[in-house]
The first five atom37 places (N, CA, C, CB, O) and aatype in JSON, in Angstrom:
{
  "aatype": [12, 10, 19, 1, 16, 10, 3, 6, 9, 16, 3, 16, 3, 0, 3, 9, 11, 16, 6, 2, 17, 1, 15, 11, 1, 9, 19, 10, 0, 11, 6, 1, 19, 7, 13, 15, 19, 8, 6, 16, 16, 10, 18, 0, 7, 16, 6, 15, 13, 13, 17, 18, 0, 2, 8, 19, 6, 0, 19, 13, 9, 16, 15, 7, 6, 7, 6, 9, 6, 3, 10, 0, 16, 7, 6, 19, 8, 14, 10, 0, 14, 7, 16, 10, 18, 10, 10, 2, 3, 8, 3, 11, 8, 11, 19, 1, 14, 1, 16, 3, 9, 16, 4, 19, 4, 19, 13, 2, 14, 14, 19, 16, 7, 1, 6, 19, 8, 3, 6, 2, 7, 19, 18, 14, 10, 19, 16, 6, 14, 6, 16, 6, 14, 0, 14, 19],
  "atom_mask": [
    [1, 1, 1, 1, 1],
    [1, 1, 1, 1, 1],
    [1, 1, 1, 1, 1],
    [1, 1, 1, 1, 1],
    [1, 1, 1, 1, 1],
    [1, 1, 1, 1, 1],
    [1, 1, 1, 1, 1],
    [1, 1, 1, 1, 1],
    [1, 1, 1, 1, 1],
    [1, 1, 1, 1, 1],
    [1, 1, 1, 1, 1],
    [1, 1, 1, 1, 1],
    [1, 1, 1, 1, 1],
    [1, 1, 1, 1, 1],
    [1, 1, 1, 1, 1],
    [1, 1, 1, 1, 1],
    [1, 1, 1, 1, 1],
    [1, 1, 1, 1, 1],
    [1, 1, 1, 1, 1],
    [1, 1, 1, 1, 1],
    [1, 1, 1, 1, 1],
    [1, 1, 1, 1, 1],
    [1, 1, 1, 1, 1],
    [1, 1, 1, 1, 1],
    [1, 1, 1, 1, 1],
    [1, 1, 1, 1, 1],
    [1, 1, 1, 1, 1],
    [1, 1, 1, 1, 1],
    [1, 1, 1, 1, 1],
    [1, 1, 1, 1, 1],
    [1, 1, 1, 1, 1],
    [1, 1, 1, 1, 1],
    [1, 1, 1, 1, 1],
    [1, 1, 1, 0, 1],
    [1, 1, 1, 1, 1],
    [1, 1, 1, 1, 1],
    [1, 1, 1, 1, 1],
    [1, 1, 1, 1, 1],
    [1, 1, 1, 1, 1],
    [1, 1, 1, 1, 1],
    [1, 1, 1, 1, 1],
    [1, 1, 1, 1, 1],
    [1, 1, 1, 1, 1],
    [1, 1, 1, 1, 1],
    [1, 1, 1, 0, 1],
    [1, 1, 1, 1, 1],
    [1, 1, 1, 1, 1],
    [1, 1, 1, 1, 1],
    [1, 1, 1, 1, 1],
    [1, 1, 1, 1, 1],
    [1, 1, 1, 1, 1],
    [1, 1, 1, 1, 1],
    [1, 1, 1, 1, 1],
    [1, 1, 1, 1, 1],
    [1, 1, 1, 1, 1],
    [1, 1, 1, 1, 1],
    [1, 1, 1, 1, 1],
    [1, 1, 1, 1, 1],
    [1, 1, 1, 1, 1],
    [1, 1, 1, 1, 1],
    [1, 1, 1, 1, 1],
    [1, 1, 1, 1, 1],
    [1, 1, 1, 1, 1],
    [1, 1, 1, 0, 1],
    [1, 1, 1, 1, 1],
    [1, 1, 1, 0, 1],
    [1, 1, 1, 1, 1],
    [1, 1, 1, 1, 1],
    [1, 1, 1, 1, 1],
    [1, 1, 1, 1, 1],
    [1, 1, 1, 1, 1],
    [1, 1, 1, 1, 1],
    [1, 1, 1, 1, 1],
    [1, 1, 1, 0, 1],
    [1, 1, 1, 1, 1],
    [1, 1, 1, 1, 1],
    [1, 1, 1, 1, 1],
    [1, 1, 1, 1, 1],
    [1, 1, 1, 1, 1],
    [1, 1, 1, 1, 1],
    [1, 1, 1, 1, 1],
    [1, 1, 1, 0, 1],
    [1, 1, 1, 1, 1],
    [1, 1, 1, 1, 1],
    [1, 1, 1, 1, 1],
    [1, 1, 1, 1, 1],
    [1, 1, 1, 1, 1],
    [1, 1, 1, 1, 1],
    [1, 1, 1, 1, 1],
    [1, 1, 1, 1, 1],
    [1, 1, 1, 1, 1],
    [1, 1, 1, 1, 1],
    [1, 1, 1, 1, 1],
    [1, 1, 1, 1, 1],
    [1, 1, 1, 1, 1],
    [1, 1, 1, 1, 1],
    [1, 1, 1, 1, 1],
    [1, 1, 1, 1, 1],
    [1, 1, 1, 1, 1],
    [1, 1, 1, 1, 1],
    [1, 1, 1, 1, 1],
    [1, 1, 1, 1, 1],
    [1, 1, 1, 1, 1],
    [1, 1, 1, 1, 1],
    [1, 1, 1, 1, 1],
    [1, 1, 1, 1, 1],
    [1, 1, 1, 1, 1],
    [1, 1, 1, 1, 1],
    [1, 1, 1, 1, 1],
    [1, 1, 1, 1, 1],
    [1, 1, 1, 1, 1],
    [1, 1, 1, 1, 1],
    [1, 1, 1, 0, 1],
    [1, 1, 1, 1, 1],
    [1, 1, 1, 1, 1],
    [1, 1, 1, 1, 1],
    [1, 1, 1, 1, 1],
    [1, 1, 1, 1, 1],
    [1, 1, 1, 1, 1],
    [1, 1, 1, 1, 1],
    [1, 1, 1, 0, 1],
    [1, 1, 1, 1, 1],
    [1, 1, 1, 1, 1],
    [1, 1, 1, 1, 1],
    [1, 1, 1, 1, 1],
    [1, 1, 1, 1, 1],
    [1, 1, 1, 1, 1],
    [1, 1, 1, 1, 1],
    [1, 1, 1, 1, 1],
    [1, 1, 1, 1, 1],
    [1, 1, 1, 1, 1],
    [1, 1, 1, 1, 1],
    [1, 1, 1, 1, 1],
    [1, 1, 1, 1, 1],
    [1, 1, 1, 1, 1],
    [1, 1, 1, 1, 1]
  ],
  "atom_positions": [
    [[200.96, 23.25, 104.12], [200.94, 23.45, 105.56], [202.29, 24.01, 105.98], [200.62, 22.12, 106.3], [203.34, 23.56, 105.52]],
    [[202.24, 24.97, 106.86], [203.46, 25.56, 107.41], [203.57, 25.15, 108.87], [203.45, 27.12, 107.26], [202.63, 25.33, 109.65]],
    [[204.7, 24.6, 109.24], [204.99, 24.29, 110.63], [206.32, 24.95, 110.95], [205.04, 22.72, 110.89], [207.32, 24.72, 110.28]],
    [[206.32, 25.79, 112.0], [207.52, 26.55, 112.34], [207.63, 26.61, 113.86], [207.48, 27.99, 111.72], [206.62, 26.72, 114.55]],
    [[208.84, 26.53, 114.37], [209.06, 26.63, 115.81], [209.76, 27.94, 116.16], [209.88, 25.44, 116.33], [210.42, 28.55, 115.31]],
    [[209.62, 28.36, 117.4], [210.33, 29.55, 117.85], [211.84, 29.35, 117.79], [209.91, 29.91, 119.27], [212.57, 30.3, 117.52]],
    [[212.3, 28.13, 118.03], [213.73, 27.85, 117.94], [214.27, 28.13, 116.54], [214.01, 26.39, 118.32], [215.42, 28.56, 116.39]],
    [[213.46, 27.9, 115.52], [213.89, 28.16, 114.14], [214.03, 29.66, 113.86], [212.9, 27.54, 113.15], [214.78, 30.06, 112.98]],
    [[213.31, 30.47, 114.61], [213.28, 31.92, 114.41], [214.34, 32.63, 115.25], [211.91, 32.47, 114.74], [214.86, 33.67, 114.84]],
    [[214.65, 32.08, 116.4], [215.57, 32.72, 117.34], [216.89, 33.09, 116.66], [215.84, 31.8, 118.54], [217.53, 32.27, 116.0]],
    [[217.26, 34.36, 116.86], [218.52, 34.92, 116.34], [218.62, 34.93, 114.81], [219.67, 34.15, 116.89], [219.72, 34.9, 114.26]],
    [[217.46, 34.96, 114.12], [217.44, 35.17, 112.68], [216.96, 36.59, 112.42], [216.52, 34.12, 111.96], [216.74, 37.35, 113.36]],
    [[216.8, 36.97, 111.16], [216.29, 38.31, 110.86], [214.81, 38.46, 111.19], [216.51, 38.63, 109.39], [214.28, 39.56, 111.1]],
    [[214.14, 37.38, 111.58], [212.75, 37.44, 112.03], [212.64, 37.58, 113.55], [212.0, 36.19, 111.56], [211.54, 37.53, 114.1]],
    [[213.77, 37.74, 114.22], [213.84, 37.9, 115.67], [214.31, 39.32, 115.95], [214.8, 36.83, 116.33], [215.51, 39.59, 115.94]],
    [[213.38, 40.22, 116.2], [213.67, 41.64, 116.33], [213.84, 41.98, 117.81], [212.55, 42.51, 115.69], [212.97, 41.66, 118.63]],
    [[214.96, 42.63, 118.15], [215.27, 42.94, 119.54], [215.46, 44.44, 119.72], [216.54, 42.18, 120.0], [216.17, 45.09, 118.95]],
    [[214.81, 45.0, 120.77], [215.01, 46.4, 121.14], [215.29, 46.44, 122.64], [213.75, 47.28, 120.76], [215.31, 45.4, 123.3]],
    [[215.51, 47.63, 123.18], [215.73, 47.77, 124.62], [214.49, 47.39, 125.42], [216.14, 49.21, 124.96], [214.61, 46.88, 126.53]],
    [[213.3, 47.63, 124.87], [212.05, 47.43, 125.61], [211.35, 46.11, 125.31], [211.12, 48.54, 125.33], [210.56, 45.64, 126.13]],
    [[211.62, 45.51, 124.15], [210.88, 44.31, 123.76], [211.66, 43.5, 122.73], [209.51, 44.69, 123.21], [212.63, 43.96, 122.13]],
    [[211.18, 42.27, 122.57], [211.72, 41.35, 121.57], [210.54, 40.7, 120.87], [212.67, 40.28, 122.21], [209.6, 40.26, 121.53]],
    [[210.57, 40.65, 119.55], [209.46, 40.1, 118.79], [209.97, 39.04, 117.81], [208.72, 41.21, 118.03], [210.79, 39.33, 116.94]],
    [[209.46, 37.83, 117.97], [209.78, 36.74, 117.06], [208.63, 36.62, 116.07], [210.03, 35.39, 117.83], [207.52, 36.23, 116.45]],
    [[208.89, 36.95, 114.82], [207.87, 36.99, 113.77], [207.72, 35.58, 113.2], [208.24, 38.02, 112.65], [208.59, 35.1, 112.46]],
    [[206.62, 34.94, 113.55], [206.4, 33.53, 113.21], [205.79, 33.38, 111.81], [205.49, 32.87, 114.25], [206.24, 32.55, 111.02]],
    [[204.79, 34.18, 111.53], [204.13, 34.22, 110.22], [204.21, 35.66, 109.73], [202.62, 33.7, 110.28], [203.85, 36.58, 110.46]],
    [[204.69, 35.85, 108.51], [204.85, 37.19, 107.95], [204.07, 37.33, 106.65], [206.34, 37.49, 107.7], [203.47, 36.37, 106.16]],
    [[204.07, 38.53, 106.1], [203.35, 38.81, 104.86], [203.75, 37.88, 103.73], [203.57, 40.25, 104.44], [202.93, 37.55, 102.87]],
    [[205.01, 37.44, 103.71], [205.49, 36.57, 102.63], [204.73, 35.25, 102.57], [206.97, 36.31, 102.78], [204.74, 34.58, 101.54]],
    [[204.09, 34.86, 103.68], [203.28, 33.64, 103.67], [201.93, 33.85, 102.98], [203.06, 33.16, 105.1], [201.23, 32.89, 102.65]],
    [[201.57, 35.13, 102.75], [200.39, 35.5, 101.97], [199.09, 34.89, 102.48], [200.59, 35.11, 100.54], [198.31, 34.32, 101.72]],
    [[198.88, 35.01, 103.82], [197.65, 34.51, 104.43], [196.78, 35.64, 105.0], [197.98, 33.51, 105.52], [195.74, 35.36, 105.6]],
    [[197.19, 36.9, 104.84], [196.36, 38.02, 105.25], [196.59, 38.53, 106.65], [0.0, 0.0, 0.0], [195.93, 39.48, 107.07]],
    [[197.5, 37.93, 107.4], [197.82, 38.38, 108.76], [199.24, 37.93, 109.08], [196.81, 37.81, 109.81], [199.82, 37.1, 108.38]],
    [[199.81, 38.51, 110.15], [201.09, 38.02, 110.65], [200.92, 37.68, 112.12], [202.22, 39.08, 110.44], [200.06, 38.23, 112.8]],
    [[201.78, 36.76, 112.6], [201.72, 36.3, 113.98], [203.12, 36.42, 114.58], [201.19, 34.83, 114.07], [204.11, 36.02, 113.96]],
    [[203.17, 36.97, 115.79], [204.46, 37.19, 116.45], [204.35, 36.73, 117.9], [204.87, 38.69, 116.38], [203.28, 36.81, 118.5]],
    [[205.44, 36.25, 118.46], [205.54, 36.11, 119.91], [206.42, 37.26, 120.37], [206.13, 34.7, 120.34], [207.56, 37.4, 119.94]],
    [[205.87, 38.08, 121.27], [206.59, 39.26, 121.73], [206.78, 39.19, 123.23], [205.83, 40.55, 121.35], [205.88, 38.79, 123.97]],
    [[207.96, 39.57, 123.68], [208.25, 39.71, 125.1], [208.51, 41.18, 125.37], [209.47, 38.83, 125.53], [209.39, 41.79, 124.76]],
    [[207.74, 41.74, 126.3], [207.9, 43.13, 126.74], [208.62, 43.08, 128.08], [206.51, 43.89, 126.85], [208.19, 42.35, 128.98]],
    [[209.7, 43.83, 128.23], [210.55, 43.71, 129.4], [210.04, 44.49, 130.61], [211.94, 44.16, 129.05], [209.57, 45.62, 130.48]],
    [[210.15, 43.86, 131.78], [209.71, 44.44, 133.05], [210.35, 45.81, 133.27], [210.05, 43.51, 134.22], [211.53, 46.02, 132.97]],
    [[209.54, 46.74, 133.8], [210.06, 48.05, 134.16], [210.2, 49.03, 133.02], [0.0, 0.0, 0.0], [210.7, 50.14, 133.22]],
    [[209.78, 48.64, 131.81], [209.87, 49.55, 130.67], [208.51, 50.18, 130.4], [210.38, 48.8, 129.41], [207.5, 49.76, 130.96]],
    [[208.5, 51.18, 129.55], [207.26, 51.77, 129.05], [207.43, 51.92, 127.55], [206.93, 53.15, 129.75], [208.4, 52.52, 127.09]],
    [[206.48, 51.38, 126.8], [206.55, 51.45, 125.34], [205.32, 52.15, 124.79], [206.7, 50.05, 124.72], [204.19, 51.82, 125.17]],
    [[205.55, 53.12, 123.9], [204.47, 53.81, 123.2], [204.33, 53.2, 121.82], [204.74, 55.35, 123.12], [205.31, 53.05, 121.09]],
    [[203.1, 52.85, 121.47], [202.82, 52.29, 120.16], [201.6, 52.97, 119.56], [202.61, 50.76, 120.24], [200.67, 53.36, 120.26]],
    [[201.62, 53.1, 118.24], [200.45, 53.57, 117.5], [200.51, 52.91, 116.14], [200.42, 55.15, 117.38], [201.31, 53.3, 115.28]],
    [[199.66, 51.92, 115.94], [199.63, 51.22, 114.66], [198.6, 51.89, 113.76], [199.3, 49.72, 114.85], [197.48, 51.42, 113.62]],
    [[199.01, 53.0, 113.15], [198.13, 53.79, 112.29], [197.73, 53.04, 111.04], [198.79, 55.1, 111.92], [196.71, 53.34, 110.43]],
    [[198.54, 52.05, 110.64], [198.3, 51.33, 109.39], [197.91, 49.87, 109.61], [199.51, 51.4, 108.53], [197.72, 49.13, 108.64]],
    [[197.8, 49.44, 110.86], [197.53, 48.03, 111.17], [196.51, 47.92, 112.29], [198.84, 47.31, 111.55], [196.38, 48.82, 113.12]],
    [[195.81, 46.81, 112.32], [194.99, 46.41, 113.46], [195.79, 45.3, 114.14], [193.53, 45.93, 113.03], [196.33, 44.42, 113.48]],
    [[195.85, 45.35, 115.48], [196.61, 44.34, 116.21], [195.77, 43.76, 117.33], [197.92, 44.94, 116.77], [195.1, 44.49, 118.06]],
    [[195.81, 42.44, 117.46], [195.24, 41.74, 118.61], [196.4, 41.17, 119.4], [194.22, 40.62, 118.16], [197.33, 40.61, 118.82]],
    [[196.34, 41.3, 120.72], [197.42, 40.84, 121.6], [196.83, 39.96, 122.68], [198.19, 42.05, 122.21], [195.93, 40.38, 123.4]],
    [[197.34, 38.74, 122.81], [196.9, 37.8, 123.84], [198.06, 37.55, 124.79], [196.38, 36.47, 123.2], [199.12, 37.06, 124.38]],
    [[197.86, 37.88, 126.05], [198.91, 37.73, 127.06], [198.97, 36.27, 127.51], [198.65, 38.68, 128.27], [197.96, 35.71, 127.94]],
    [[200.16, 35.66, 127.43], [200.33, 34.28, 127.87], [201.05, 34.19, 129.22], [201.09, 33.49, 126.83], [200.86, 33.22, 129.95]],
    [[201.89, 35.2, 129.54], [202.53, 35.21, 130.85], [202.93, 36.64, 131.2], [203.77, 34.28, 130.88], [203.13, 37.48, 130.31]],
    [[203.05, 36.91, 132.49], [203.48, 38.22, 132.97], [202.31, 39.13, 133.29], [0.0, 0.0, 0.0], [201.15, 38.84, 133.0]],
    [[202.66, 40.27, 133.91], [201.65, 41.24, 134.33], [202.12, 42.66, 134.08], [201.3, 41.05, 135.81], [203.32, 42.94, 134.06]],
    [[201.15, 43.54, 133.89], [201.44, 44.95, 133.68], [200.15, 45.68, 133.4], [0.0, 0.0, 0.0], [199.09, 45.3, 133.88]],
    [[200.25, 46.75, 132.6], [199.06, 47.52, 132.27], [199.22, 48.15, 130.9], [198.79, 48.61, 133.32], [200.32, 48.34, 130.39]],
    [[198.06, 48.46, 130.31], [198.01, 49.18, 129.04], [197.16, 50.42, 129.26], [197.43, 48.28, 127.88], [196.11, 50.37, 129.9]],
    [[197.63, 51.55, 128.72], [196.9, 52.8, 128.81], [196.43, 53.22, 127.43], [197.78, 53.91, 129.45], [197.22, 53.3, 126.49]],
    [[195.13, 53.48, 127.3], [194.54, 54.04, 126.09], [194.79, 55.54, 126.14], [193.0, 53.7, 125.97], [194.2, 56.23, 126.98]],
    [[195.63, 56.05, 125.27], [196.02, 57.45, 125.35], [194.92, 58.41, 124.92], [197.24, 57.68, 124.5], [194.99, 59.6, 125.22]],
    [[193.91, 57.92, 124.22], [192.79, 58.79, 123.83], [191.86, 59.04, 125.01], [192.0, 58.17, 122.67], [191.28, 60.12, 125.13]],
    [[191.7, 58.05, 125.88], [190.74, 58.16, 126.98], [191.39, 58.26, 128.35], [189.81, 56.97, 126.97], [190.76, 58.69, 129.31]],
    [[192.66, 57.87, 128.45], [193.33, 57.83, 129.74], [193.02, 56.58, 130.54], [0.0, 0.0, 0.0], [193.56, 56.4, 131.64]],
    [[192.16, 55.71, 130.01], [191.83, 54.47, 130.72], [193.05, 53.57, 130.8], [190.66, 53.73, 130.01], [193.83, 53.45, 129.85]],
    [[193.21, 52.94, 131.96], [194.3, 52.0, 132.19], [193.68, 50.65, 132.5], [195.25, 52.48, 133.36], [192.78, 50.54, 133.33]],
    [[194.16, 49.63, 131.81], [193.63, 48.27, 131.97], [194.75, 47.34, 132.43], [193.0, 47.75, 130.65], [195.87, 47.43, 131.93]],
    [[194.45, 46.45, 133.38], [195.47, 45.49, 133.8], [195.72, 44.45, 132.72], [195.05, 44.81, 135.11], [194.81, 44.09, 131.97]],
    [[196.95, 43.97, 132.66], [197.33, 42.89, 131.74], [197.82, 41.72, 132.58], [198.43, 43.37, 130.73], [198.64, 41.89, 133.49]],
    [[197.33, 40.54, 132.26], [197.71, 39.32, 132.96], [197.44, 38.15, 132.02], [196.91, 39.15, 134.31], [196.77, 38.33, 131.0]],
    [[197.96, 36.97, 132.32], [197.71, 35.82, 131.46], [196.21, 35.62, 131.22], [198.31, 34.56, 132.06], [195.41, 35.67, 132.15]],
    [[195.86, 35.38, 129.97], [194.46, 35.2, 129.59], [193.78, 36.47, 129.12], [0.0, 0.0, 0.0], [192.63, 36.42, 128.69]],
    [[194.46, 37.61, 129.2], [193.9, 38.89, 128.74], [194.2, 39.08, 127.26], [194.46, 40.08, 129.57], [195.31, 38.8, 126.81]],
    [[193.22, 39.57, 126.52], [193.41, 39.95, 125.13], [193.03, 41.41, 124.98], [192.56, 39.05, 124.17], [192.01, 41.84, 125.52]],
    [[193.83, 42.18, 124.26], [193.4, 43.52, 123.87], [193.48, 43.63, 122.36], [194.26, 44.62, 124.56], [194.39, 43.09, 121.72]],
    [[192.51, 44.35, 121.81], [192.39, 44.53, 120.37], [192.48, 46.01, 120.06], [191.06, 43.93, 119.83], [191.66, 46.79, 120.55]],
    [[193.45, 46.38, 119.27], [193.64, 47.77, 118.86], [192.9, 47.96, 117.54], [195.17, 48.13, 118.71], [193.5, 48.11, 116.48]],
    [[191.57, 47.94, 117.65], [190.71, 47.94, 116.47], [190.42, 49.33, 115.92], [189.41, 47.27, 116.8], [189.78, 49.46, 114.87]],
    [[190.88, 50.36, 116.61], [190.65, 51.73, 116.14], [191.99, 52.46, 116.0], [189.71, 52.5, 117.12], [192.06, 53.68, 116.17]],
    [[193.06, 51.68, 115.69], [194.4, 52.25, 115.55], [194.78, 53.06, 116.79], [194.49, 53.15, 114.28], [195.34, 54.15, 116.7]],
    [[194.45, 52.49, 117.95], [194.57, 53.18, 119.23], [196.02, 53.48, 119.6], [193.92, 52.36, 120.32], [196.88, 52.6, 119.58]],
    [[196.29, 54.73, 119.95], [197.57, 55.1, 120.53], [197.56, 54.58, 121.97], [197.83, 56.67, 120.48], [196.59, 54.77, 122.7]],
    [[198.67, 53.92, 122.36], [198.68, 53.3, 123.68], [200.09, 53.17, 124.24], [198.02, 51.95, 123.63], [201.07, 53.23, 123.5]],
    [[200.15, 53.0, 125.55], [201.41, 52.71, 126.24], [201.23, 51.41, 126.99], [201.82, 53.88, 127.21], [200.18, 51.15, 127.58]],
    [[202.27, 50.59, 126.96], [202.28, 49.34, 127.71], [203.38, 49.44, 128.76], [202.51, 48.1, 126.76], [204.51, 49.81, 128.47]],
    [[203.01, 49.09, 130.01], [203.95, 49.14, 131.13], [203.99, 47.78, 131.82], [203.54, 50.26, 132.15], [203.15, 47.51, 132.68]],
    [[204.93, 46.93, 131.47], [205.05, 45.62, 132.12], [205.65, 45.75, 133.53], [205.9, 44.68, 131.27], [206.68, 46.4, 133.71]],
    [[205.01, 45.13, 134.52], [205.59, 45.03, 135.86], [206.58, 43.87, 135.92], [204.49, 44.86, 136.94], [207.61, 43.94, 136.58]],
    [[206.23, 42.8, 135.21], [207.13, 41.66, 135.04], [207.29, 41.49, 133.53], [206.56, 40.32, 135.73], [206.55, 42.12, 132.76]],
    [[208.22, 40.68, 133.09], [208.29, 40.39, 131.66], [206.94, 39.85, 131.21], [209.45, 39.38, 131.32], [206.39, 38.95, 131.85]],
    [[206.41, 40.38, 130.14], [205.14, 39.92, 129.57], [205.45, 39.21, 128.26], [204.14, 41.11, 129.34], [206.16, 39.75, 127.41]],
    [[204.93, 38.01, 128.11], [205.0, 37.3, 126.83], [203.61, 37.28, 126.25], [205.57, 35.85, 127.0], [202.64, 37.0, 126.95]],
    [[203.51, 37.58, 124.96], [202.2, 37.63, 124.33], [202.29, 37.17, 122.88], [201.62, 39.06, 124.41], [203.37, 37.16, 122.28]],
    [[201.15, 36.8, 122.35], [201.03, 36.44, 120.94], [200.28, 37.59, 120.27], [200.28, 35.06, 120.74], [199.2, 37.97, 120.71]],
    [[200.87, 38.14, 119.21], [200.31, 39.29, 118.51], [199.94, 38.9, 117.08], [201.31, 40.48, 118.51], [200.68, 38.18, 116.41]],
    [[198.79, 39.38, 116.65], [198.34, 39.15, 115.27], [198.1, 40.5, 114.63], [197.04, 38.26, 115.23], [197.38, 41.34, 115.18]],
    [[198.69, 40.72, 113.45], [198.56, 41.98, 112.73], [197.83, 41.79, 111.41], [199.94, 42.6, 112.47], [198.02, 40.8, 110.7]],
    [[196.98, 42.76, 111.09], [196.32, 42.85, 109.8], [196.36, 44.31, 109.37], [194.85, 42.3, 109.85], [195.91, 45.16, 110.14]],
    [[196.87, 44.65, 108.2], [197.54, 43.75, 107.27], [198.8, 43.17, 107.9], [197.88, 44.47, 105.96], [199.31, 43.71, 108.88]],
    [[199.3, 42.08, 107.33], [200.47, 41.44, 107.91], [201.71, 42.32, 107.78], [200.72, 40.1, 107.24], [201.85, 43.09, 106.83]],
    [[202.61, 42.2, 108.75], [203.89, 42.89, 108.62], [204.85, 42.02, 107.81], [204.5, 43.23, 110.01], [204.7, 40.8, 107.75]],
    [[205.82, 42.67, 107.22], [206.79, 41.96, 106.39], [208.0, 41.51, 107.19], [207.24, 42.84, 105.23], [208.73, 40.6, 106.78]],
    [[208.21, 42.15, 108.35], [209.4, 41.9, 109.14], [210.44, 42.99, 108.92], [0.0, 0.0, 0.0], [211.45, 43.03, 109.64]],
    [[210.23, 43.87, 107.95], [211.18, 44.95, 107.66], [210.76, 46.27, 108.31], [211.31, 45.14, 106.16], [211.5, 47.25, 108.25]],
    [[209.58, 46.31, 108.94], [209.09, 47.55, 109.53], [209.92, 47.95, 110.75], [207.62, 47.4, 109.93], [210.42, 47.1, 111.48]],
    [[210.04, 49.24, 110.94], [210.68, 49.81, 112.12], [209.75, 50.9, 112.64], [212.14, 50.37, 111.8], [209.26, 51.71, 111.86]],
    [[209.52, 50.93, 113.96], [208.68, 51.99, 114.52], [209.32, 53.35, 114.23], [208.48, 51.79, 116.05], [210.52, 53.53, 114.43]],
    [[208.51, 54.3, 113.76], [209.04, 55.64, 113.53], [208.95, 56.45, 114.82], [208.27, 56.34, 112.38], [208.61, 55.91, 115.87]],
    [[209.25, 57.74, 114.74], [209.26, 58.6, 115.93], [207.89, 58.72, 116.58], [209.76, 59.98, 115.56], [207.79, 59.13, 117.74]],
    [[206.82, 58.38, 115.86], [205.46, 58.41, 116.41], [204.99, 57.04, 116.87], [204.5, 58.96, 115.37], [203.82, 56.88, 117.24]],
    [[205.87, 56.04, 116.87], [205.49, 54.69, 117.28], [204.76, 53.92, 116.21], [0.0, 0.0, 0.0], [204.18, 52.87, 116.48]],
    [[204.77, 54.42, 114.98], [204.0, 53.85, 113.88], [204.87, 52.93, 113.04], [203.41, 54.96, 113.0], [206.03, 53.23, 112.75]],
    [[204.29, 51.78, 112.65], [204.91, 50.95, 111.61], [204.44, 51.5, 110.27], [204.53, 49.43, 111.76], [203.24, 51.7, 110.09]],
    [[205.34, 51.75, 109.33], [204.89, 52.13, 107.99], [204.19, 50.93, 107.35], [206.08, 52.62, 107.11], [204.41, 49.79, 107.75]],
    [[203.36, 51.2, 106.38], [202.71, 50.12, 105.65], [203.68, 49.65, 104.57], [201.34, 50.58, 105.03], [203.85, 50.31, 103.54]],
    [[204.31, 48.49, 104.81], [205.26, 47.89, 103.88], [204.59, 46.65, 103.32], [206.64, 47.55, 104.57], [204.04, 45.85, 104.08]],
    [[204.64, 46.49, 102.02], [203.99, 45.33, 101.41], [205.01, 44.46, 100.72], [202.91, 45.77, 100.42], [206.11, 44.9, 100.38]],
    [[204.65, 43.22, 100.53], [205.48, 42.28, 99.78], [205.2, 42.49, 98.29], [205.2, 40.8, 100.21], [204.07, 42.8, 97.92]],
    [[206.2, 42.33, 97.45], [205.95, 42.45, 96.01], [205.02, 41.34, 95.55], [207.28, 42.4, 95.21], [205.07, 40.22, 96.05]],
    [[204.19, 41.68, 94.59], [203.27, 40.68, 94.04], [204.07, 39.66, 93.24], [202.19, 41.35, 93.16], [204.92, 40.01, 92.43]],
    [[203.78, 38.42, 93.46], [204.4, 37.35, 92.7], [203.28, 36.44, 92.23], [205.48, 36.56, 93.55], [202.23, 36.92, 91.81]],
    [[203.48, 35.18, 92.29], [202.44, 34.25, 91.87], [201.4, 34.11, 92.98], [203.05, 32.86, 91.51], [201.68, 34.44, 94.13]],
    [[200.21, 33.63, 92.64], [199.17, 33.48, 93.67], [199.62, 32.54, 94.78], [197.88, 32.96, 93.05], [200.43, 31.64, 94.57]],
    [[199.07, 32.77, 95.97], [199.37, 31.92, 97.12], [198.88, 30.5, 96.84], [198.73, 32.47, 98.42], [197.85, 30.32, 96.19]],
    [[199.61, 29.5, 97.34], [199.15, 28.12, 97.14], [197.83, 27.88, 97.82], [200.19, 27.14, 97.67], [197.53, 28.48, 98.85]],
    [[197.03, 27.01, 97.24], [195.71, 26.69, 97.79], [195.77, 25.41, 98.57], [194.67, 26.59, 96.67], [194.75, 24.97, 99.11]]
  ]
}
């Protein structure tokens, strides 16, 4: 069983900070469970472009408000606590928080924590080296 708190992650290499957002990586690929879990804060008044060409991401908003734009269709959807969006088709999108938004994000395949968004907003597919089988 893994039990981890956000306090344990804060200001470690699993706490990624940018001008537009901060992501605390709670569960990573090294845990070998097939997904990763992050708490992300998107900062008010910013606009972030993302395209997870190599990952599927589910995002559940726990606090804050803003909007997400599907760049393929131009559709804009409101974001508020209790909203979930699923990027199940590797959707290119922009997120525009009106207030700071806190959300829980789940990625498949899991991220390692070493990924950096490239110029297209894409995380490269980085994998953990194979070692012994995951504990049962």
